[in-house]
Short mmCIF file of C-alpha atoms in Angstrom, two decimals:
data_model
loop_
_atom_site.label_atom_id
_atom_site.label_comp_id
_atom_site.label_asym_id
_atom_site.label_seq_id
_atom_site.Cartn_x
_atom_site.Cartn_y
_atom_site.Cartn_z
CA UNK A 1 -19.13 50.75 -75.92
CA UNK A 2 -21.75 48.46 -74.38
CA UNK A 3 -24.96 49.31 -72.54
CA UNK A 4 -26.93 46.06 -72.47
CA UNK A 5 -27.94 44.99 -68.95
CA UNK A 6 -25.69 41.94 -68.97
CA UNK A 7 -22.05 41.35 -68.12
CA UNK A 8 -19.38 42.48 -70.62
CA UNK A 9 -15.60 42.71 -70.59
CA UNK A 10 -12.67 42.99 -72.99
CA UNK A 11 -10.23 40.03 -73.23
CA UNK A 12 -7.63 40.88 -70.50
CA UNK A 13 -4.96 43.42 -69.58
CA UNK A 14 -2.17 41.66 -71.55
CA UNK A 15 -4.39 40.64 -74.49
CA UNK A 16 -4.99 42.99 -77.42
CA UNK A 17 -8.65 43.78 -77.92
CA UNK A 18 -8.07 45.32 -81.36
CA UNK A 19 -6.33 43.88 -84.41
CA UNK A 20 -3.29 45.86 -85.59
CA UNK A 21 -5.31 47.69 -88.26
CA UNK A 22 -8.00 48.47 -85.66
CA UNK A 23 -10.84 47.27 -87.86
CA UNK A 24 -12.66 45.64 -84.94
CA UNK A 25 -12.58 45.50 -81.16
CA UNK A 26 -13.20 42.11 -79.55
CA UNK A 27 -15.24 41.73 -76.38
CA UNK A 28 -17.08 39.09 -74.40
CA UNK A 29 -20.80 39.55 -73.78
CA UNK A 30 -23.25 37.56 -71.65
CA UNK A 31 -26.31 39.11 -73.32
CA UNK A 32 -27.47 35.78 -74.78
CA UNK A 33 -27.31 34.09 -71.36
CA UNK A 34 -23.73 32.78 -71.56
CA UNK A 35 -20.34 34.32 -72.38
CA UNK A 36 -19.84 34.67 -76.13
CA UNK A 37 -17.39 36.44 -78.42
CA UNK A 38 -18.61 39.63 -80.03
CA UNK A 39 -16.82 42.37 -81.93
CA UNK A 40 -17.50 46.02 -82.62
CA UNK A 41 -16.81 46.97 -86.23
CA UNK A 42 -14.94 50.24 -85.87
CA UNK A 43 -16.09 51.87 -89.13
CA UNK A 44 -19.78 51.17 -88.60
CA UNK A 45 -19.85 51.06 -84.80
CA UNK A 46 -22.04 47.95 -84.93
CA UNK A 47 -21.79 44.89 -82.68
CA UNK A 48 -21.56 41.45 -84.25
CA UNK A 49 -21.91 38.12 -82.43
CA UNK A 50 -19.33 35.54 -83.53
CA UNK A 51 -19.91 32.49 -81.31
CA UNK A 52 -22.76 30.54 -79.75
CA UNK A 53 -20.81 28.03 -77.65
CA UNK A 54 -22.45 26.52 -74.55
CA UNK A 55 -19.16 26.13 -72.67
CA UNK A 56 -16.88 28.94 -73.88
CA UNK A 57 -14.07 29.78 -71.43
CA UNK A 58 -14.36 33.55 -71.49
CA UNK A 59 -10.82 34.42 -70.35
CA UNK A 60 -9.25 32.08 -72.92
CA UNK A 61 -10.21 34.41 -75.79
CA UNK A 62 -7.28 35.87 -77.73
CA UNK A 63 -7.48 37.60 -81.14
CA UNK A 64 -4.80 37.40 -83.81
CA UNK A 65 -3.05 40.66 -84.60
CA UNK A 66 -3.76 40.39 -88.33
CA UNK A 67 -7.51 40.41 -87.69
CA UNK A 68 -8.14 37.01 -89.25
CA UNK A 69 -8.99 34.80 -86.25
CA UNK A 70 -10.04 34.78 -82.62
CA UNK A 71 -8.84 31.77 -80.61
CA UNK A 72 -10.70 30.34 -77.62
CA UNK A 73 -11.27 27.26 -75.49
CA UNK A 74 -14.73 25.71 -75.25
CA UNK A 75 -15.13 22.78 -72.91
CA UNK A 76 -12.20 20.49 -73.61
CA UNK A 77 -11.49 21.71 -77.14
CA UNK A 78 -9.43 24.51 -78.65
CA UNK A 79 -11.13 26.43 -81.44
CA UNK A 80 -10.89 29.57 -83.55
CA UNK A 81 -13.51 31.72 -85.24
CA UNK A 82 -13.02 33.72 -88.41
CA UNK A 83 -13.78 37.40 -87.95
CA UNK A 84 -14.64 37.68 -91.64
CA UNK A 85 -17.02 34.75 -92.08
CA UNK A 86 -17.91 33.61 -88.55
CA UNK A 87 -16.81 30.07 -89.43
CA UNK A 88 -15.48 28.06 -86.47
CA UNK A 89 -12.65 25.53 -86.68
CA UNK A 90 -11.78 22.97 -84.01
CA UNK A 91 -7.99 22.75 -83.71
CA UNK A 92 -7.45 20.33 -80.82
CA UNK A 93 -9.21 18.13 -78.29
CA UNK A 94 -7.55 18.12 -74.88
CA UNK A 95 -9.19 14.88 -73.72
CA UNK A 96 -10.56 14.25 -70.25
CA UNK A 97 -9.01 17.02 -68.15
CA UNK A 98 -10.14 19.60 -65.62
CA UNK A 99 -8.76 22.28 -67.99
CA UNK A 100 -8.30 24.92 -65.27
CA UNK A 101 -7.41 25.09 -61.61
CA UNK A 102 -10.15 25.90 -59.11
CA UNK A 103 -10.73 29.54 -58.24
CA UNK A 104 -11.00 32.96 -59.84
CA UNK A 105 -7.42 34.17 -60.20
CA UNK A 106 -4.14 33.25 -61.90
CA UNK A 107 -4.09 29.89 -63.65
CA UNK A 108 -7.75 29.35 -62.75
CA UNK A 109 -8.75 31.97 -65.32
CA UNK A 110 -7.60 29.85 -68.25
CA UNK A 111 -5.88 32.57 -70.28
CA UNK A 112 -4.05 31.45 -73.43
CA UNK A 113 -1.17 32.82 -75.56
CA UNK A 114 -0.90 33.56 -79.28
CA UNK A 115 2.40 34.39 -80.97
CA UNK A 116 2.76 37.76 -82.68
CA UNK A 117 2.84 36.07 -86.09
CA UNK A 118 -0.36 34.18 -85.26
CA UNK A 119 1.27 30.85 -86.05
CA UNK A 120 1.53 29.39 -82.53
CA UNK A 121 -1.19 29.11 -79.92
CA UNK A 122 -0.23 27.91 -76.43
CA UNK A 123 -2.82 26.63 -73.95
CA UNK A 124 -2.16 25.41 -70.38
CA UNK A 125 -4.39 22.47 -69.43
CA UNK A 126 -4.76 21.28 -65.85
CA UNK A 127 -4.75 17.48 -65.75
CA UNK A 128 -4.66 15.91 -62.30
CA UNK A 129 -1.62 17.03 -60.32
CA UNK A 130 0.14 18.70 -63.25
CA UNK A 131 -0.46 21.38 -65.86
CA UNK A 132 0.34 20.42 -69.43
CA UNK A 133 1.34 23.14 -71.86
CA UNK A 134 -0.14 22.47 -75.30
CA UNK A 135 1.22 24.08 -78.47
CA UNK A 136 -0.80 24.34 -81.66
CA UNK A 137 1.00 25.12 -84.92
CA UNK A 138 -1.79 26.79 -86.87
CA UNK A 139 0.17 26.55 -90.15
CA UNK A 140 0.94 22.82 -89.99
CA UNK A 141 -2.21 21.88 -88.08
CA UNK A 142 -0.30 20.04 -85.33
CA UNK A 143 -0.99 19.96 -81.59
CA UNK A 144 1.25 18.53 -78.88
CA UNK A 145 2.29 19.05 -75.28
CA UNK A 146 5.74 20.53 -74.80
CA UNK A 147 5.99 21.18 -71.05
CA UNK A 148 4.62 19.89 -67.75
CA UNK A 149 4.74 21.89 -64.52
CA UNK A 150 2.81 22.14 -61.24
CA UNK A 151 1.15 25.38 -62.37
CA UNK A 152 1.13 27.25 -65.68
CA UNK A 153 -0.78 30.50 -65.62
CA UNK A 154 -1.15 33.66 -67.70
CA UNK A 155 1.01 32.54 -70.65
CA UNK A 156 2.25 35.24 -73.03
CA UNK A 157 4.38 34.96 -76.17
CA UNK A 158 7.19 37.47 -76.38
CA UNK A 159 6.03 40.13 -78.87
CA UNK A 160 9.52 40.10 -80.42
CA UNK A 161 10.21 36.34 -80.49
CA UNK A 162 7.80 33.51 -81.37
CA UNK A 163 10.03 31.07 -79.49
CA UNK A 164 9.74 32.66 -76.04
CA UNK A 165 6.77 32.29 -73.70
CA UNK A 166 6.36 33.94 -70.32
CA UNK A 167 4.22 32.15 -67.76
CA UNK A 168 3.36 32.29 -64.08
CA UNK A 169 4.27 29.40 -61.81
CA UNK A 170 2.88 29.01 -58.27
CA UNK A 171 2.14 32.20 -56.36
CA UNK A 172 5.36 31.75 -54.37
CA UNK A 173 7.47 31.16 -57.51
CA UNK A 174 5.87 33.19 -60.26
CA UNK A 175 8.10 34.36 -63.08
CA UNK A 176 9.16 31.76 -65.67
CA UNK A 177 9.98 31.67 -69.38
CA UNK A 178 10.19 28.74 -71.76
CA UNK A 179 10.91 28.12 -75.41
CA UNK A 180 8.64 26.01 -77.62
CA UNK A 181 10.81 22.97 -76.92
CA UNK A 182 9.92 23.13 -73.22
CA UNK A 183 13.24 24.45 -71.90
CA UNK A 184 11.79 26.35 -68.95
CA UNK A 185 13.70 28.50 -66.50
CA UNK A 186 12.88 30.69 -63.55
CA UNK A 187 13.90 34.30 -64.16
CA UNK A 188 13.08 35.80 -60.77
CA UNK A 189 13.20 34.62 -57.15
CA UNK A 190 11.38 36.38 -54.33
CA UNK A 191 13.52 38.25 -51.83
CA UNK A 192 11.40 37.23 -48.81
CA UNK A 193 8.22 35.37 -47.85
CA UNK A 194 5.98 38.43 -47.90
CA UNK A 195 7.06 39.70 -51.31
CA UNK A 196 4.03 39.53 -53.59
CA UNK A 197 5.06 39.19 -57.26
CA UNK A 198 2.22 39.35 -59.75
CA UNK A 199 0.84 40.59 -63.08
CA UNK A 200 3.86 39.90 -65.29
CA UNK A 201 3.85 41.25 -68.85
CA UNK A 202 6.36 41.54 -71.71
CA UNK A 203 7.78 44.95 -72.61
CA UNK A 204 7.74 45.16 -76.42
CA UNK A 205 11.03 45.97 -78.10
CA UNK A 206 13.13 45.17 -75.03
CA UNK A 207 13.00 41.37 -74.52
CA UNK A 208 12.31 42.13 -70.89
CA UNK A 209 9.49 41.43 -68.46
CA UNK A 210 7.67 43.97 -66.32
CA UNK A 211 6.20 42.69 -63.07
CA UNK A 212 4.35 44.11 -60.10
CA UNK A 213 5.87 43.94 -56.64
CA UNK A 214 2.54 44.48 -54.89
CA UNK A 215 1.96 47.11 -53.66
CA UNK A 216 5.41 48.68 -53.85
CA UNK A 217 5.58 49.40 -57.55
CA UNK A 218 6.83 47.80 -60.74
CA UNK A 219 10.18 46.31 -61.76
CA UNK A 220 11.72 45.15 -65.03
CA UNK A 221 13.89 42.08 -65.56
CA UNK A 222 16.20 41.46 -68.50
CA UNK A 223 15.54 37.83 -69.45
CA UNK A 224 19.06 37.34 -70.81
CA UNK A 225 21.09 38.72 -67.90
CA UNK A 226 18.58 38.45 -65.06
CA UNK A 227 19.27 42.08 -64.14
CA UNK A 228 16.35 43.68 -62.30
CA UNK A 229 15.70 47.39 -62.13
CA UNK A 230 12.88 49.40 -60.56
CA UNK A 231 10.54 51.10 -63.01
CA UNK A 232 8.32 53.01 -60.63
CA UNK A 233 7.32 53.18 -56.99
CA UNK A 234 3.79 54.05 -58.07
CA UNK A 235 1.37 51.30 -56.88
CA UNK A 236 0.59 49.68 -60.24
CA UNK A 237 -2.06 46.92 -60.04
CA UNK A 238 -2.60 45.69 -63.61
CA UNK A 239 -0.12 47.44 -65.92
CA UNK A 240 0.27 46.96 -69.68
CA UNK A 241 2.75 48.69 -72.02
CA UNK A 242 1.92 50.15 -75.41
CA UNK A 243 3.12 48.55 -78.64
CA UNK A 244 6.38 50.53 -78.55
CA UNK A 245 7.25 49.63 -74.95
CA UNK A 246 7.44 53.34 -74.13
CA UNK A 247 4.33 53.88 -72.05
CA UNK A 248 2.38 51.91 -69.47
CA UNK A 249 -1.31 52.16 -68.65
CA UNK A 250 -2.45 50.82 -65.30
CA UNK A 251 -5.29 50.63 -62.83
CA UNK A 252 -4.92 50.94 -59.06
CA UNK A 253 -6.52 49.43 -55.96
CA UNK A 254 -6.46 49.75 -52.16
CA UNK A 255 -6.95 52.62 -52.64
CA UNK A 256 -8.40 53.00 -56.11
CA UNK A 257 -6.76 56.13 -57.49
CA UNK A 258 -8.02 55.57 -61.03
CA UNK A 259 -6.29 54.80 -64.33
CA UNK A 260 -2.85 56.25 -65.04
CA UNK A 261 -0.32 56.48 -67.85
CA UNK A 262 3.37 56.16 -66.94
CA UNK A 263 6.49 56.89 -68.98
CA UNK A 264 8.58 53.70 -68.83
CA UNK A 265 11.73 55.77 -69.28
CA UNK A 266 11.05 57.06 -65.79
CA UNK A 267 10.64 60.73 -66.64
CA UNK A 268 7.83 62.76 -65.13
CA UNK A 269 4.99 61.89 -62.79
CA UNK A 270 2.24 59.40 -63.69
CA UNK A 271 -0.58 61.03 -65.67
CA UNK A 272 -4.07 60.57 -64.25
CA UNK A 273 -6.40 59.47 -67.05
CA UNK A 274 -9.78 58.54 -65.64
CA UNK A 275 -11.71 57.28 -62.61
CA UNK A 276 -13.38 54.07 -63.81
CA UNK A 277 -15.20 53.53 -60.48
CA UNK A 278 -15.08 49.76 -60.93
CA UNK A 279 -15.77 47.71 -57.80
CA UNK A 280 -12.42 45.88 -58.27
CA UNK A 281 -13.41 43.02 -55.99
CA UNK A 282 -10.79 40.96 -54.18
CA UNK A 283 -10.34 41.84 -50.51
CA UNK A 284 -7.14 39.76 -50.36
CA UNK A 285 -5.31 42.58 -52.17
CA UNK A 286 -5.62 44.71 -49.04
CA UNK A 287 -3.59 42.26 -46.93
CA UNK A 288 -0.02 40.89 -46.84
CA UNK A 289 0.86 38.02 -49.17
CA UNK A 290 -1.66 35.23 -48.33
CA UNK A 291 -0.30 32.34 -50.43
CA UNK A 292 2.74 31.08 -48.51
CA UNK A 293 0.83 28.06 -47.19
CA UNK A 294 -0.73 27.17 -50.53
CA UNK A 295 -3.84 28.27 -52.45
CA UNK A 296 -6.48 30.30 -50.66
CA UNK A 297 -10.08 30.82 -51.66
CA UNK A 298 -10.72 34.40 -52.74
CA UNK A 299 -13.73 36.19 -54.20
CA UNK A 300 -12.33 38.23 -57.06
CA UNK A 301 -14.60 38.19 -60.13
CA UNK A 302 -12.36 39.42 -62.91
CA UNK A 303 -15.02 41.40 -64.75
CA UNK A 304 -15.03 43.84 -61.81
CA UNK A 305 -11.41 44.84 -62.56
CA UNK A 306 -10.64 47.57 -65.15
CA UNK A 307 -7.66 45.73 -66.78
CA UNK A 308 -6.77 48.73 -69.01
CA UNK A 309 -5.09 48.08 -72.36
CA UNK A 310 -3.74 50.44 -75.04
CA UNK A 311 -4.95 50.26 -78.62
CA UNK A 312 -2.26 49.30 -81.16
CA UNK A 313 -1.81 52.93 -82.21
CA UNK A 314 -1.55 54.09 -78.59
CA UNK A 315 -4.36 56.62 -78.99
CA UNK A 316 -7.03 54.78 -77.01
CA UNK A 317 -7.42 52.71 -73.85
CA UNK A 318 -10.03 49.98 -73.43
CA UNK A 319 -11.15 49.06 -69.93
CA UNK A 320 -14.01 47.39 -68.08
CA UNK A 321 -16.09 48.90 -65.29
CA UNK A 322 -19.16 47.81 -63.35
CA UNK A 323 -19.80 51.41 -62.26
CA UNK A 324 -23.39 51.16 -63.56
CA UNK A 325 -24.08 47.99 -61.55
CA UNK A 326 -23.10 45.60 -64.35
CA UNK A 327 -19.76 45.29 -66.14
CA UNK A 328 -19.53 47.21 -69.41
CA UNK A 329 -16.70 47.87 -71.88
CA UNK A 330 -15.44 51.44 -72.22
CA UNK A 331 -12.98 53.07 -74.62
CA UNK A 332 -11.13 56.28 -73.74
CA UNK A 333 -9.41 58.49 -76.33
CA UNK A 334 -6.16 59.98 -75.04
CA UNK A 335 -5.06 63.56 -75.48
CA UNK A 336 -1.86 63.86 -77.50
#
């Protein structure tokens, strides 16, 4: 999709790059000297720049499914840009706050969550010793904090319920859900000190959460009963289901086996799709769980990870690769 000699990536592995009608694909490009939001118009195949923000947080970008808006954080403000007109609205000012934790992974990335209806936008904001979860009601124009916790990372609205949000707590206590009133609860507890739980994602149509037990495979937890079942022993790294919750696309690391498609019903072997040849930086992934004694400094630039994601119709996969020496966005069309 991109060939300019500057860094590019799509939003993230649990963030849709396309709107539901697949009129445009959203990406982040550094071609103007700083990360900005661009989109590729699918009919014309042309790239359009939508923002020119000096302090855009590139992993905060999240498009609405109806194709109307793209939400993002810039500095200490929450904004959205219209895909149709390019107009930018400021929705909230977060005040004097650090915004994100230090580092390159987890809560330090500054990812945000948008409900399936597009009405609610949730943004974790690091402020001193706590993280404050902000909720913007885009219909009423209100903004307020609804939860405080030591760490709030990788928030995701349930695709089937605008009142449920998945988020990651500390590395040793990852999997949490909350409602919009701030009633948070842990839904999974590690079995032992070396169990590495990561890369949680909702499974559409099931009100369940898929999570990686690195590097042993992937499990699924029913958020109502707490029942956990193994999905696959295949070493999923970043795995994201399709819109039906039937299939999973994933990348792999240590070793990099490529991109694969897995049947979430458990039938058949994983299908090899492609070798992205991304550098997938982050040497800590090759070692046992390193976070028991608190945060550790790691070098893991996220644009070096493929982060594959299905298109809404399930016919395509978007991913990022720095195989050419600089990160570019690629789209793969799947065989039926």
